[in-house]
Amino acid sequence: MLVFAWLMASIWSLPQLHVWDTLNVFPDWPGGWTQCSDMWSIRRFHAQQNNLTDIDFDELGQSIYDITHLIAVFWGPLIMLIVLYSIIAVRLLQYSFRPTFQDSTRLSGTFTSPTPSEHNSRTPRYSMISTDSNRGPPRPRLPAWRKQLRSKVFRTTLLVVLAHVLFWLPYNFYALMKYVNAEWYEHMSEHANVFKDLQILITLINPFLYGFAQ
């Protein structure tokens, strides 16, 4: 499973090698200033520097890439998480309201009175010197799904997923507004750096989430 996950991650990252590249924005400065940017921004930069107006920037290709990237990286996995966790919650509710095995056995069994021989064979025999009389009633066993809910793995996974959604949702919502409402997108562009800072902040918070769960 781990090898499959790394393989799929490598395949999904292959388009980035073609789309993204480095560009020395100020080559005349000592040491220059190299920036990583997408190929459409690089084309616009070269066109602006050379006063070119007849360059095809392929805006349709950029829009297709941006929308596909948003769906594959954030919105698609988010929808899958919501659906899967909803299914898990429904299953847990079904198990919580379902009668136990012993209760169902008692309800489904017939109420025929046993014969004397069956009664003697079913009646347990106790020794007068047994020391089990001091013991209290047996404690009910905790269902397996409750043990899983209390496990550290489940809590850690839930915390990491919630943190990922909360810190990545503002930026992805802002990027989606470019193709949904241009006016909102321009208004949110004034605070776009805050959304990008949240992406960096989550990388600092994740180690504390793992440590807190331990």
GROMACS .gro file of C-alpha atoms in nm, residues 23-150:
model
  128
   23LEU     CA    1   1.325   3.219  -1.397
   24ASN     CA    2   1.591   3.477  -1.313
   25VAL     CA    3   1.374   3.786  -1.276
   26PHE     CA    4   1.659   4.035  -1.220
   27PRO     CA    5   1.967   3.899  -1.398
   28ASP     CA    6   2.146   4.234  -1.372
   29TRP     CA    7   2.147   4.224  -0.994
   30PRO     CA    8   2.446   4.071  -0.815
   31GLY     CA    9   2.354   3.708  -0.782
   32GLY     CA   10   2.020   3.769  -0.958
   33TRP     CA   11   1.681   3.669  -0.819
   34THR     CA   12   1.555   3.330  -0.927
   35GLN     CA   13   1.187   3.252  -0.888
   36CYS     CA   14   0.986   2.937  -0.952
   37SER     CA   15   0.678   3.007  -1.163
   38ASP     CA   16   0.444   2.843  -1.413
   39MET     CA   17   0.512   2.860  -1.786
   40TRP     CA   18   0.224   3.101  -1.855
   41SER     CA   19   0.359   3.358  -1.610
   42ILE     CA   20   0.705   3.317  -1.760
   43ARG     CA   21   0.567   3.381  -2.110
   44ARG     CA   22   0.392   3.696  -1.990
   45PHE     CA   23   0.711   3.813  -1.821
   46HIS     CA   24   0.918   3.769  -2.139
   47ALA     CA   25   0.646   3.939  -2.345
   48GLN     CA   26   0.643   4.236  -2.109
   49GLN     CA   27   1.022   4.264  -2.108
   50ASN     CA   28   1.042   4.254  -2.490
   51ASN     CA   29   0.725   4.459  -2.554
   52LEU     CA   30   0.562   4.176  -2.745
   53THR     CA   31   0.187   4.171  -2.795
   54ASP     CA   32   0.134   3.891  -3.047
   55ILE     CA   33   0.228   3.600  -2.819
   56ASP     CA   34  -0.032   3.331  -2.758
   57PHE     CA   35  -0.048   3.282  -2.383
   58ASP     CA   36  -0.282   2.979  -2.413
   59GLU     CA   37  -0.526   3.100  -2.148
   60LEU     CA   38  -0.753   2.803  -2.216
   61GLY     CA   39  -0.471   2.561  -2.137
   62GLN     CA   40  -0.393   2.748  -1.816
   63SER     CA   41  -0.759   2.737  -1.711
   64ILE     CA   42  -0.779   2.363  -1.778
   65TYR     CA   43  -0.462   2.304  -1.579
   66ASP     CA   44  -0.574   2.520  -1.285
   67ILE     CA   45  -0.918   2.359  -1.258
   68THR     CA   46  -0.778   2.007  -1.295
   69HIS     CA   47  -0.514   2.080  -1.034
   70LEU     CA   48  -0.769   2.215  -0.788
   71ILE     CA   49  -0.997   1.914  -0.831
   72ALA     CA   50  -0.719   1.653  -0.814
   73VAL     CA   51  -0.527   1.805  -0.523
   74PHE     CA   52  -0.796   1.941  -0.290
   75TRP     CA   53  -1.163   1.937  -0.388
   76GLY     CA   54  -1.169   1.578  -0.513
   77PRO     CA   55  -1.000   1.430  -0.202
   78LEU     CA   56  -1.214   1.655   0.021
   79ILE     CA   57  -1.536   1.522  -0.131
   80MET     CA   58  -1.408   1.164  -0.096
   81LEU     CA   59  -1.323   1.224   0.272
   82ILE     CA   60  -1.668   1.369   0.341
   83VAL     CA   61  -1.841   1.075   0.172
   84LEU     CA   62  -1.626   0.809   0.339
   85TYR     CA   63  -1.647   0.961   0.686
   86SER     CA   64  -2.023   0.997   0.644
   87ILE     CA   65  -2.045   0.626   0.562
   88ILE     CA   66  -1.834   0.545   0.868
   89ALA     CA   67  -2.056   0.763   1.089
   90VAL     CA   68  -2.371   0.594   0.957
   91ARG     CA   69  -2.223   0.249   1.017
   92LEU     CA   70  -2.123   0.342   1.371
   93LEU     CA   71  -2.472   0.470   1.444
   94GLN     CA   72  -2.615   0.146   1.311
   95TYR     CA   73  -2.387  -0.058   1.538
   96SER     CA   74  -2.466   0.162   1.838
   97PHE     CA   75  -2.842   0.111   1.803
   98ARG     CA   76  -2.819  -0.256   1.706
   99PRO     CA   77  -2.894  -0.503   1.991
  100THR     CA   78  -2.606  -0.710   2.120
  101PHE     CA   79  -2.554  -1.072   2.022
  102GLN     CA   80  -2.686  -1.204   2.349
  103ASP     CA   81  -3.001  -0.992   2.333
  104SER     CA   82  -3.068  -1.094   1.975
  105THR     CA   83  -3.020  -1.457   2.069
  106ARG     CA   84  -3.268  -1.424   2.351
  107LEU     CA   85  -3.519  -1.249   2.130
  108SER     CA   86  -3.485  -1.494   1.845
  109GLY     CA   87  -3.495  -1.805   2.061
  110THR     CA   88  -3.813  -1.999   2.130
  111PHE     CA   89  -3.965  -2.005   2.476
  112THR     CA   90  -4.029  -2.379   2.499
  113SER     CA   91  -3.976  -2.522   2.846
  114PRO     CA   92  -3.693  -2.777   2.863
  115THR     CA   93  -3.743  -3.133   2.968
  116PRO     CA   94  -3.613  -3.245   3.311
  117SER     CA   95  -3.312  -3.416   3.153
  118GLU     CA   96  -3.230  -3.105   2.948
  119HIS     CA   97  -3.276  -2.889   3.255
  120ASN     CA   98  -3.031  -3.100   3.454
  121SER     CA   99  -2.778  -3.099   3.170
  122ARG     CA  100  -2.801  -2.723   3.123
  123THR     CA  101  -2.799  -2.631   3.491
  124PRO     CA  102  -2.443  -2.547   3.601
  125ARG     CA  103  -2.307  -2.725   3.904
  126TYR     CA  104  -2.124  -2.522   4.165
  127SER     CA  105  -1.887  -2.645   4.427
  128MET     CA  106  -1.946  -2.538   4.788
  129ILE     CA  107  -1.578  -2.448   4.823
  130SER     CA  108  -1.562  -2.240   4.507
  131THR     CA  109  -1.394  -1.903   4.553
  132ASP     CA  110  -1.581  -1.744   4.260
  133SER     CA  111  -1.866  -1.629   4.483
  134ASN     CA  112  -1.669  -1.321   4.590
  135ARG     CA  113  -1.632  -1.202   4.235
  136GLY     CA  114  -1.865  -0.936   4.103
  137PRO     CA  115  -2.077  -0.965   3.792
  138PRO     CA  116  -1.883  -0.989   3.465
  139ARG     CA  117  -1.816  -0.659   3.296
  140PRO     CA  118  -1.959  -0.611   2.949
  141ARG     CA  119  -1.701  -0.627   2.676
  142LEU     CA  120  -1.636  -0.305   2.488
  143PRO     CA  121  -1.740  -0.324   2.121
  144ALA     CA  122  -1.459  -0.330   1.866
  145TRP     CA  123  -1.575  -0.011   1.692
  146ARG     CA  124  -1.554   0.182   2.021
  147LYS     CA  125  -1.199   0.058   2.075
  148GLN     CA  126  -1.109   0.183   1.728
  149LEU     CA  127  -1.259   0.525   1.802
  150ARG     CA  128  -1.045   0.552   2.115
   0.00000   0.00000   0.00000
